[in-house]
Amino acid sequence: MLYTRRLAKNELNTWLELEQPPTAEEIQFVSAFLNLPDSMFFITTVEGRAIGGTAIYRDKTRLAVALIAARLEAKLREDTALQLFRASLPFFKTLSIRDVDAIVGSDNTTGRIPFPMDFTLQSWTCPALKMMGFQKATHTYGIILEGNKSAQVRSPLKRDNTPNYDGARELLWNQRETIGLSCSQQWLAFDMAKARNTMATFHLQGKICLAIAAESFRGGHLVPFFAANPEILSSEMIAEAFLQHFSEGPLIFSLLGKGQKETINIIRNLCDSDSVIYEQMLLRKQL
């Protein structure tokens, strides 16, 4: 008999024990996620033994939920994945939840970035999610730029002394069509950046024009989201701002929409970097 329950905030180790021993870096990110007010962990047990679990984020901006992670013993995945998801995901539309998002990647790309900053589920989750009514919404992208070999740029943009979180939130919302992506994982990235004080905002002409979430990560920077106002900044200006303010070491963009490809290509050309590009699939279930 499967039994699923929600983990309390002080049960971090129960989640961490589901897979291989975590690194200090992984513990740091998981702890930050657990401390968000809208994060939830569920654990599934059989006869008292933990066999898997899910991590959920409630998105108050889009009025939605995101499935951020799924853990399940390999030998049980084919027969048990559907039960795992049904026990932790909403079934019915409410005033505060209208849909559920999940991003699925190929198994050779997942795991490059610690949970929850990759936002990506392994491929074994896909059949069960589709059986539950999830459908493809769009593709998302990620890119790893291995290093800055030659970029020497000067940007007119100066980083705000204090991040303008309200302005950044409005910018990300208003530019979702320009970005080519609107999903709950973006708002998790926003909340993580705010909680960890890793967001940078920039103003020009008295208006917020650029917001970047950038974690110091393995000698470089991990960028889970950025949003810019195209009426103020060109793609070249956005790229120059990135390379002036976050130029050391690798740049890892974990969640990109198709509208951001031009900026990323300019960054890649300016820094003459080796790169790894990977594609992911955003699945969505309307409630």
Rosetta silent file (secondary structure, phi, psi, omega in degrees, C-alpha in Angstrom):
SEQUENCE: MLYTRRLAKNELNTWLELEQPPTAEEIQFVSAFLNLPDSMFFITTVEGRAIGGTAIYRDKTRLAVALIAARLEAKLREDTALQLFRASLPFFKTLSIRDVDAIVGSDNTTGRIPFPMDFTLQSWTCPALKMMGFQKATHTYGIILEGNKSAQVRSPLKRDNTPNYDGARELLWNQRETIGLSCSQQWLAFDMAKARNTMATFHLQGKICLAIAAESFRGGHLVPFFAANPEILSSEMIAEAFLQHFSEGPLIFSLLGKGQKETINIIRNLCDSDSVIYEQMLLRKQL
SCORE:     score description
SCORE:     0.000 S_00000001
   1 L     0.000  124.202  177.387    0.000    0.000    0.000 S_00000001
   2 E   -81.411  141.155  177.177    1.406    3.356   -1.066 S_00000001
   3 E  -133.266  127.291 -179.299    1.161    6.225    1.379 S_00000001
   4 E  -120.727  134.806  176.906    1.926    9.841    0.451 S_00000001
   5 E  -141.599  159.626  176.794    2.230   12.751    2.824 S_00000001
   6 E   -82.702  136.792  178.399    3.529   16.292    2.752 S_00000001
   7 L   -79.341  143.747  173.161    6.884   16.863    4.393 S_00000001
   8 L   -77.568  163.608 -177.467    7.223   19.428    7.148 S_00000001
   9 L   -63.122  -21.731 -178.777    9.772   22.223    6.812 S_00000001
  10 L   -95.729   14.159 -177.864   12.088   20.464    9.260 S_00000001
  11 L  -110.057   35.806 -178.623   12.188   17.199    7.274 S_00000001
  12 H   -56.482  -42.255 -176.289   14.779   18.216    4.700 S_00000001
  13 H   -61.861  -29.905  179.106   16.890   15.107    5.262 S_00000001
  14 H   -61.415  -40.592  176.942   13.984   12.848    4.314 S_00000001
  15 H   -69.934  -45.580 -176.173   14.029   14.331    0.813 S_00000001
  16 H   -61.602  -28.528 -177.561   17.812   14.358    0.541 S_00000001
  17 L   -77.883   -3.900 -178.520   17.988   10.656    1.387 S_00000001
  18 L   -71.110  -24.191 -179.359   15.942    9.696   -1.690 S_00000001
  19 L  -130.701 -160.796 -176.979   19.007    9.731   -3.934 S_00000001
  20 L   -61.263  159.079  179.859   22.798    9.694   -3.732 S_00000001
  21 L   -53.340  127.963 -176.060   24.468   11.662   -0.929 S_00000001
  22 L   -77.113  154.153  172.813   24.000   15.364   -1.751 S_00000001
  23 L   -81.325  166.838  176.870   26.808   17.875   -2.085 S_00000001
  24 H   -61.123  -35.841  178.264   26.960   20.969    0.107 S_00000001
  25 H   -63.200  -44.785  179.645   25.917   22.976   -2.947 S_00000001
  26 H   -64.647  -40.619  178.485   22.821   20.820   -3.468 S_00000001
  27 H   -61.647  -39.436 -180.000   21.840   21.081    0.192 S_00000001
  28 H   -61.513  -45.964 -179.320   22.077   24.862   -0.033 S_00000001
  29 H   -68.898  -43.088  179.616   19.709   25.062   -3.005 S_00000001
  30 H   -62.640  -40.774  179.050   17.233   22.538   -1.600 S_00000001
  31 H   -61.886  -41.422  178.924   17.156   24.397    1.719 S_00000001
  32 H   -63.221  -41.532  178.116   16.405   27.667   -0.061 S_00000001
  33 H   -64.510  -44.564 -178.065   13.542   26.044   -1.960 S_00000001
  34 H   -60.489  -32.390 -177.346   12.142   24.430    1.174 S_00000001
  35 L   -82.944   -6.899  173.716   12.070   27.794    2.939 S_00000001
  36 L   -67.941  139.505 -177.299    9.969   29.452    0.245 S_00000001
  37 L   -64.406  -22.486 -175.941    6.407   29.893    1.546 S_00000001
  38 L  -108.184   18.951  175.440    4.913   28.313   -1.595 S_00000001
  39 E   -94.456  150.245  178.555    7.148   25.249   -1.849 S_00000001
  40 E  -144.388  136.222  170.752    5.924   21.760   -1.011 S_00000001
  41 E  -114.243  138.232  173.202    7.597   18.364   -0.752 S_00000001
  42 E  -120.986  139.963  179.058    5.649   15.101   -0.786 S_00000001
  43 E  -118.839  137.241  178.693    7.115   11.752    0.214 S_00000001
  44 E  -113.720  131.257 -176.919    5.721    8.360   -0.822 S_00000001
  45 E  -126.855  156.522  170.763    6.356    5.288    1.311 S_00000001
  46 E  -127.507  117.155 -178.278    5.618    1.561    1.223 S_00000001
  47 L    51.900   41.897  176.144    5.439   -0.108    4.630 S_00000001
  48 L    83.260   -3.995 -179.584    7.286    2.830    6.122 S_00000001
  49 E  -100.693  125.367 -179.826   10.102    2.801    3.542 S_00000001
  50 E   -70.125  126.089  179.700   10.515    5.915    1.401 S_00000001
  51 E  -115.298  -13.979 -178.359   10.477    5.011   -2.294 S_00000001
  52 E   177.897 -175.932  179.502   10.014    8.429   -3.908 S_00000001
  53 E  -178.761  175.055  179.244    8.555   11.877   -3.744 S_00000001
  54 E  -135.371  153.964  173.657    7.724   15.097   -5.560 S_00000001
  55 E  -118.884  129.050 -173.110    8.558   18.776   -5.175 S_00000001
  56 E  -124.787  144.108  174.725    5.816   21.269   -5.994 S_00000001
  57 E  -124.776  128.558  177.837    5.781   25.052   -6.295 S_00000001
  58 E   -93.940  118.854 -173.656    2.570   27.071   -6.041 S_00000001
  59 E   -97.721  105.158 -177.700    2.727   30.007   -8.435 S_00000001
  60 L   -79.586  -14.716  179.733    0.599   32.894   -7.196 S_00000001
  61 L   -76.823  -51.157  179.761    1.418   35.059  -10.210 S_00000001
  62 L   -89.848   -3.958 -174.847    0.012   32.767  -12.906 S_00000001
  63 L    58.105   62.365 -173.344   -2.389   31.046  -10.486 S_00000001
  64 E  -151.898 -179.017  177.811   -0.813   27.697  -11.197 S_00000001
  65 E  -132.703  145.560  174.824    1.358   24.894   -9.852 S_00000001
  66 E  -120.879  133.682  170.568    4.690   23.572  -11.113 S_00000001
  67 E   -86.764  110.421 -171.272    6.027   20.058  -10.690 S_00000001
  68 E   -94.803  -33.009 -178.468    9.689   20.812  -10.046 S_00000001
  69 E  -153.182  151.551  174.831   11.157   17.409   -9.197 S_00000001
  70 E  -140.269  131.970  177.437   10.216   13.744   -9.017 S_00000001
  71 E  -124.547  133.240  179.057   12.144   10.970   -7.318 S_00000001
  72 E  -159.883  136.730  177.997   11.224    7.296   -7.589 S_00000001
  73 L   -53.900  136.076 -173.192   13.164    4.047   -7.382 S_00000001
  74 H   -55.944  -40.887 -176.184   14.043    2.964  -10.913 S_00000001
  75 H   -69.834  -14.052 -177.820   12.453   -0.479  -10.634 S_00000001
  76 H  -103.587   -5.093 -169.600    9.112    1.089   -9.623 S_00000001
  77 H   -63.839  -43.632 -175.836    8.863    3.851  -12.209 S_00000001
  78 H   -63.510  -38.872 -174.454    6.859    2.064  -14.886 S_00000001
  79 H   -96.160  -18.118 -168.483    4.142    0.857  -12.511 S_00000001
  80 H  -117.367  -14.110 -175.184    4.142    3.530   -9.807 S_00000001
  81 H   -57.845  -41.745 -178.507    4.846    6.910  -11.443 S_00000001
  82 H   -61.360  -43.167  178.478    1.178    7.586  -12.141 S_00000001
  83 H   -65.255  -38.114  178.862    0.240    6.983   -8.501 S_00000001
  84 H   -57.881  -46.674 -177.087    3.123    9.165   -7.354 S_00000001
  85 H   -73.999  -39.473 -179.818    1.860   12.146   -9.355 S_00000001
  86 H   -62.007  -29.724 -176.923   -1.810   11.640   -8.616 S_00000001
  87 L   -76.906  -15.340 -174.300   -1.087   11.730   -4.894 S_00000001
  88 L  -125.891  -12.644 -178.356    0.565   15.163   -4.996 S_00000001
  89 L  -101.949  148.735 -179.621   -0.813   17.134   -7.956 S_00000001
  90 L   -70.583  148.959  179.216   -4.156   18.972   -8.029 S_00000001
  91 L  -102.649  -31.209 -169.450   -7.049   17.483   -9.996 S_00000001
  92 L  -120.265  146.086  175.706   -9.543   20.334  -10.050 S_00000001
  93 L   -68.791  137.016  175.653   -9.450   23.973  -11.021 S_00000001
  94 L  -129.385 -179.837  178.314   -9.789   26.401   -8.113 S_00000001
  95 L   -64.486  -26.300 -175.757   -9.697   30.168   -7.736 S_00000001
  96 L  -107.634   -7.372 -179.343   -5.952   29.975   -7.050 S_00000001
  97 L  -136.741  116.598 -178.411   -4.884   27.092   -9.350 S_00000001
  98 L  -110.857  -25.640  179.333   -5.795   26.944  -13.044 S_00000001
  99 E  -155.980  171.606 -179.468   -3.102   24.711  -14.532 S_00000001
 100 E  -128.941  131.690  179.675   -0.017   22.624  -13.763 S_00000001
 101 E  -108.711  145.049  172.522    3.369   22.962  -15.499 S_00000001
 102 E  -146.682  135.371  177.202    6.142   20.396  -15.868 S_00000001
 103 E  -109.694  123.945 -177.642    9.359   20.655  -17.885 S_00000001
 104 E  -112.909  131.832  178.704   10.803   17.370  -19.160 S_00000001
 105 L  -118.052  173.534  174.378   14.339   17.047  -20.482 S_00000001
 106 L   -78.571  153.379 -173.352   16.446   14.296  -21.962 S_00000001
 107 L   -68.233  -17.075  178.467   18.345   12.209  -19.440 S_00000001
 108 L   -87.351   -0.267  175.855   21.741   13.354  -20.730 S_00000001
 109 L  -113.375  -28.038  178.293   20.935   16.984  -19.834 S_00000001
 110 L   -69.571  147.613  179.588   19.158   16.629  -16.499 S_00000001
 111 L    93.711   -6.951  177.314   21.396   16.687  -13.460 S_00000001
 112 L   -68.544  -31.207 -175.151   23.861   19.252  -14.798 S_00000001
 113 L  -122.872  138.831 -178.121   22.417   21.840  -12.421 S_00000001
 114 L   -64.253  147.721  169.405   21.269   21.154   -8.851 S_00000001
 115 L   -59.643  140.784    0.671   17.592   20.964   -7.971 S_00000001
 116 L   -97.467   12.967 -167.698   15.569   23.148   -8.155 S_00000001
 117 L   -76.365  -11.045  173.594   17.502   25.478  -10.455 S_00000001
 118 L   -88.676  -21.850  175.590   17.333   23.216  -13.517 S_00000001
 119 L    64.199    7.711 -164.694   13.513   22.948  -13.204 S_00000001
 120 E  -113.191  135.211  176.850   13.687   19.791  -15.330 S_00000001
 121 E   -93.710  152.862  176.661   12.237   16.312  -14.850 S_00000001
 122 L   -74.368  161.434 -171.847   13.802   13.137  -16.232 S_00000001
 123 H   -64.540  -23.756 -178.354   12.234   11.462  -19.255 S_00000001
 124 H   -63.914  -19.074 -179.716   10.705    8.582  -17.249 S_00000001
 125 H   -76.166  -20.865 -169.215    8.115   11.040  -15.924 S_00000001
 126 H   -64.174  -47.884 -179.204    6.696   11.844  -19.358 S_00000001
 127 H   -57.739  -43.420 -179.305    4.421    8.804  -20.023 S_00000001
 128 H   -66.866  -39.322  179.100    2.681    9.106  -16.653 S_00000001
 129 H   -63.920  -40.800  179.310    2.237   12.868  -17.025 S_00000001
 130 H   -67.866  -33.241  175.428    0.664   12.431  -20.455 S_00000001
 131 H   -64.740  -26.952  178.711   -1.678    9.788  -19.042 S_00000001
 132 L   -83.911   -4.285  177.624   -2.803   12.427  -16.544 S_00000001
 133 L   104.840    7.758  174.869   -3.681   14.833  -19.336 S_00000001
 134 L   -70.554  139.934  178.611   -0.518   16.908  -19.651 S_00000001
 135 E  -129.460  153.950  178.913    0.033   18.213  -23.173 S_00000001
 136 E   -63.575  128.294  176.649    2.974   19.854  -24.892 S_00000001
 137 E  -100.870  -45.831  178.959    2.794   23.632  -24.540 S_00000001
 138 E  -170.725 -179.752  172.413    6.126   24.692  -26.055 S_00000001
 139 E  -103.205  145.646  169.611    9.838   24.031  -25.987 S_00000001
 140 E  -115.834  168.335 -174.457   12.256   25.679  -23.608 S_00000001
 141 E  -135.624  157.306  171.440   15.993   25.880  -24.007 S_00000001
 142 E  -138.701  155.298  177.497   19.164   25.903  -21.972 S_00000001
 143 E  -147.850  140.168  174.660   22.732   26.707  -22.877 S_00000001
 144 E  -113.695  115.581  174.011   26.077   26.325  -21.160 S_00000001
 145 E   -95.418  116.447 -166.823   28.775   28.767  -22.314 S_00000001
 146 L   -67.310  -28.650 -179.987   31.997   27.168  -21.174 S_00000001
 147 L   178.313  161.150 -177.981   34.006   30.347  -20.636 S_00000001
 148 L   -94.583  103.517 -173.612   34.697   33.916  -21.645 S_00000001
 149 L   -90.465  -33.855 -170.078   37.657   33.762  -24.022 S_00000001
 150 L  -143.156    0.914 -172.965   37.775   37.163  -25.691 S_00000001
 151 L   -69.803  124.339  171.996   34.943   39.481  -24.693 S_00000001
 152 L  -130.640   94.771 -175.179   36.033   43.042  -23.910 S_00000001
 153 L  -127.806  156.691  173.783   32.892   45.147  -23.739 S_00000001
 154 L  -127.296  125.360 -178.958   31.714   48.257  -21.960 S_00000001
 155 L  -107.269  140.304  176.220   28.055   48.642  -21.140 S_00000001
 156 L   -74.139   -9.113 -176.083   26.355   51.946  -20.291 S_00000001
 157 L   -83.047  131.581  175.478   24.123   50.098  -17.828 S_00000001
 158 L  -110.858  135.724 -179.209   24.922   50.343  -14.144 S_00000001
 159 E   -67.229  134.264  177.890   23.565   47.831  -11.694 S_00000001
 160 L   -62.090  141.836  177.445   21.047   49.252   -9.215 S_00000001
 161 L   -62.585  -37.259  177.117   22.374   49.493   -5.672 S_00000001
 162 L  -124.114  125.404 -178.768   19.142   47.891   -4.456 S_00000001
 163 L   -59.319  138.458  176.665   17.226   45.492   -6.728 S_00000001
 164 L   -92.450   87.136 -174.445   13.856   46.785   -7.880 S_00000001
 165 H   -66.976  -40.659  179.068   11.847   43.622   -7.237 S_00000001
 166 H   -64.126  -42.186  177.842    8.467   45.127   -8.069 S_00000001
 167 H   -65.660  -38.661  178.739    9.826   46.518  -11.313 S_00000001
 168 H   -65.702  -40.787  178.243   11.482   43.205  -12.158 S_00000001
 169 H   -61.790  -45.002  179.503    8.255   41.321  -11.522 S_00000001
 170 H   -64.745  -39.762  179.851    6.332   43.680  -13.798 S_00000001
 171 H   -64.028  -46.329  179.783    9.038   43.449  -16.468 S_00000001
 172 H   -62.012  -40.027  179.201    9.046   39.640  -16.471 S_00000001
 173 H   -68.053  -45.995 -175.946    5.256   39.571  -16.706 S_00000001
 174 H   -69.104  -27.207 -175.719    5.001   42.212  -19.439 S_00000001
 175 L   -99.540   14.892 -176.275    7.725   40.638  -21.597 S_00000001
 176 H   -62.790  -34.272  178.106    6.477   37.045  -21.500 S_00000001
 177 H   -72.702  -38.341  176.927    5.404   37.183  -25.160 S_00000001
 178 H   -64.143  -41.677  177.941    8.720   38.743  -26.192 S_00000001
 179 H   -64.830  -32.369 -177.433   10.595   36.077  -24.238 S_00000001
 180 L    82.779   23.664 -177.731    8.462   33.414  -25.899 S_00000001
 181 L  -159.935  133.918  173.277    7.807   31.629  -22.628 S_00000001
 182 L  -143.551  109.284 -177.788    5.401   31.946  -19.726 S_00000001
 183 L  -151.298  163.912 -176.330    5.490   29.228  -17.090 S_00000001
 184 H   -69.439  -23.853  178.328    5.470   28.761  -13.348 S_00000001
 185 H   -64.119  -31.520  176.045    9.126   27.722  -13.307 S_00000001
 186 H   -62.514  -38.604 -177.629   10.039   31.316  -14.236 S_00000001
 187 H   -77.345  -26.583  168.631    8.257   32.581  -11.147 S_00000001
 188 H   -64.277  -44.581  177.839   10.006   30.024   -8.999 S_00000001
 189 H   -58.205  -40.756  178.139   13.282   31.377  -10.399 S_00000001
 190 H   -61.839  -48.811 -177.317   12.121   34.884   -9.490 S_00000001
 191 H   -66.249  -36.617  176.617   11.227   33.897   -5.928 S_00000001
 192 H   -64.983  -42.254  179.969   14.497   32.002   -5.465 S_00000001
 193 H   -64.620  -39.057  178.176   16.501   35.007   -6.687 S_00000001
 194 H   -66.933  -44.071 -178.368   14.646   37.316   -4.333 S_00000001
 195 H   -66.150  -34.222 -175.844   15.080   34.967   -1.375 S_00000001
 196 H   -98.967    3.260  178.159   18.794   34.448   -2.057 S_00000001
 197 L    57.180   47.759 -179.178   19.504   38.073   -3.016 S_00000001
 198 L  -118.769   21.294  179.277   20.853   37.101   -6.420 S_00000001
 199 E  -102.527  138.115  174.621   18.814   39.446   -8.615 S_00000001
 200 E  -118.314  136.138  175.544   20.274   42.431  -10.432 S_00000001
 201 E  -123.752  154.483 -176.291   18.167   45.188  -11.965 S_00000001
 202 E  -136.030  141.882  178.917   19.170   47.995  -14.305 S_00000001
 203 E  -120.386  147.855  174.172   17.510   51.304  -15.181 S_00000001
 204 E  -149.163  139.110 -178.197   17.871   53.544  -18.227 S_00000001
 205 L    58.006   31.638  177.917   15.924   56.673  -19.087 S_00000001
 206 L    75.604    8.814 -178.577   14.358   56.483  -15.634 S_00000001
 207 E  -126.366  148.362  173.150   12.777   53.088  -16.346 S_00000001
 208 E   -67.380  131.251 -175.848   13.679   49.549  -15.413 S_00000001
 209 E  -123.325  -16.187 -175.914   15.070   47.962  -18.550 S_00000001
 210 E  -155.130  134.760  173.741   16.724   44.719  -17.459 S_00000001
 211 E  -130.244  131.542 -177.133   16.370   42.159  -14.663 S_00000001
 212 E  -133.652  128.941  168.550   18.789   39.256  -14.269 S_00000001
 213 E   -97.059  121.342 -175.061   18.864   36.428  -11.752 S_00000001
 214 E  -141.124  108.910  177.023   22.483   35.284  -11.507 S_00000001
 215 E   -88.803  133.407  167.434   23.806   32.806   -8.954 S_00000001
 216 E   -63.771  126.835 -168.360   27.545   32.487   -8.378 S_00000001
 217 E  -153.017  112.934  173.232   28.045   28.907   -9.496 S_00000001
 218 L    50.142   46.906  177.371   31.127   26.738   -9.979 S_00000001
 219 L    82.444    0.778  178.044   33.409   29.615  -10.848 S_00000001
 220 E  -139.610 -140.040 -179.770   30.874   31.317  -13.107 S_00000001
 221 E  -137.976  139.150  172.885   27.197   32.244  -13.025 S_00000001
 222 E  -103.021  123.710 -175.862   23.937   30.332  -13.268 S_00000001
 223 E  -115.859   99.325  179.438   21.166   32.424  -14.848 S_00000001
 224 E   -78.951  -20.916  172.682   17.683   30.940  -14.324 S_00000001
 225 E  -161.477  153.704  164.048   15.945   33.936  -15.894 S_00000001
 226 E  -147.879  151.866  179.541   16.411   37.357  -17.416 S_00000001
 227 E  -142.094  140.003 -177.550   13.916   39.829  -18.833 S_00000001
 228 E  -138.002  156.266  176.494   14.500   43.043  -20.769 S_00000001
 229 L   -93.534  108.698 -176.189   12.479   45.865  -22.274 S_00000001
 230 L   -70.235  -13.510  175.985   13.121   45.751  -26.062 S_00000001
 231 L   -76.560  -17.242 -179.466   11.828   49.306  -26.457 S_00000001
 232 L  -109.925  -40.582 -175.077   14.808   50.520  -24.419 S_00000001
 233 L  -116.168  135.829  169.854   17.505   47.891  -24.964 S_00000001
 234 L   -82.517  167.721  176.907   18.663   46.128  -28.104 S_00000001
 235 H   -60.754  -34.971  178.720   19.856   42.541  -27.957 S_00000001
 236 H   -64.208  -40.204 -179.779   23.421   43.846  -28.277 S_00000001
 237 H   -68.340  -36.641  176.901   23.004   46.080  -25.213 S_00000001
 238 H   -64.028  -45.628 -179.719   21.594   43.196  -23.173 S_00000001
 239 H   -61.689  -42.452  179.232   24.527   40.991  -24.170 S_00000001
 240 H   -63.322  -38.252  177.922   27.044   43.709  -23.285 S_00000001
 241 H   -63.451  -42.336  177.630   25.449   44.146  -19.861 S_00000001
 242 H   -58.000  -49.214 -171.836   25.757   40.420  -19.203 S_00000001
 243 H   -75.626  -21.733  175.181   29.410   40.286  -20.154 S_00000001
 244 H   -79.222  -39.562 -172.293   30.374   43.380  -18.189 S_00000001
 245 H   -97.095  -19.896 -177.922   28.636   42.401  -14.972 S_00000001
 246 L  -136.754   53.248 -168.735   28.796   38.579  -15.105 S_00000001
 247 L   -93.451  -16.746 -172.950   31.833   37.855  -17.234 S_00000001
 248 L   -81.169  128.710  173.612   33.960   35.542  -15.094 S_00000001
 249 L    74.518 -168.889 -178.732   33.842   31.829  -15.828 S_00000001
 250 L   -65.086  150.541  170.729   31.043   29.806  -17.430 S_00000001
 251 E  -115.347  124.776 -178.992   27.578   31.240  -18.029 S_00000001
 252 E  -119.579  116.060  176.906   24.736   28.758  -17.651 S_00000001
 253 E  -103.191  114.086 -171.055   21.246   29.752  -18.817 S_00000001
 254 E   -96.018  -14.219 -176.297   18.831   27.112  -17.541 S_00000001
 255 E  -149.473   99.188 -176.553   15.443   28.381  -18.770 S_00000001
 256 E  -122.602  146.942  170.254   15.144   30.282  -22.046 S_00000001
 257 L   -99.337  165.815 -176.154   12.317   31.044  -24.436 S_00000001
 258 H   -62.908  -25.181  179.869   12.681   31.209  -28.204 S_00000001
 259 H   -72.973   -8.312 -179.007   12.534   35.016  -28.097 S_00000001
 260 H  -100.826    1.915 -175.898   15.827   35.132  -26.203 S_00000001
 261 H   -63.169  -38.390 -178.038   17.877   33.236  -28.775 S_00000001
 262 H   -61.650  -45.862  178.722   19.202   36.370  -30.486 S_00000001
 263 H   -60.667  -44.443 -178.964   20.623   37.748  -27.246 S_00000001
 264 H   -63.566  -39.932  179.060   22.200   34.406  -26.366 S_00000001
 265 H   -63.944  -37.261  178.305   23.793   34.106  -29.812 S_00000001
 266 H   -66.705  -43.889  177.306   25.327   37.566  -29.429 S_00000001
 267 H   -58.636  -45.029 -178.578   26.726   36.670  -26.004 S_00000001
 268 H   -62.545  -41.319 -179.636   28.172   33.460  -27.422 S_00000001
 269 H   -69.900  -38.680 -179.094   29.801   35.276  -30.340 S_00000001
 270 H   -65.184  -38.513 -177.230   31.212   38.061  -28.168 S_00000001
 271 H   -96.300    0.992  175.221   32.891   35.691  -25.755 S_00000001
 272 L    47.755   52.575 -171.506   33.904   33.166  -28.441 S_00000001
 273 L  -104.875  144.627  165.452   32.882   30.361  -26.131 S_00000001
 274 L   -65.418  147.065 -174.311   32.389   26.658  -26.588 S_00000001
 275 E  -143.987  154.867  173.043   28.762   25.892  -25.824 S_00000001
 276 E  -124.912  119.323 -179.695   26.313   23.109  -25.102 S_00000001
 277 E  -108.586  135.221  177.853   22.702   23.760  -26.135 S_00000001
 278 E  -136.424  150.314 -176.697   19.858   21.564  -24.936 S_00000001
 279 E  -113.249  142.783  179.405   16.126   21.546  -25.539 S_00000001
 280 E  -129.838  163.614 -178.439   13.376   20.754  -23.058 S_00000001
 281 E  -116.741  125.005  174.942    9.619   20.324  -23.369 S_00000001
 282 E   -88.257  117.677  174.903    7.118   22.298  -21.331 S_00000001
 283 E  -102.056  144.075 -179.318    4.059   20.182  -20.561 S_00000001
 284 E  -138.968  138.596  173.986    0.892   21.779  -19.206 S_00000001
 285 E  -116.299  118.702  175.063   -2.329   20.394  -17.806 S_00000001
 286 E   -80.650  131.285 -179.201   -5.351   22.679  -17.814 S_00000001
 287 L   -93.218    0.000    0.000   -7.570   22.041  -14.810 S_00000001
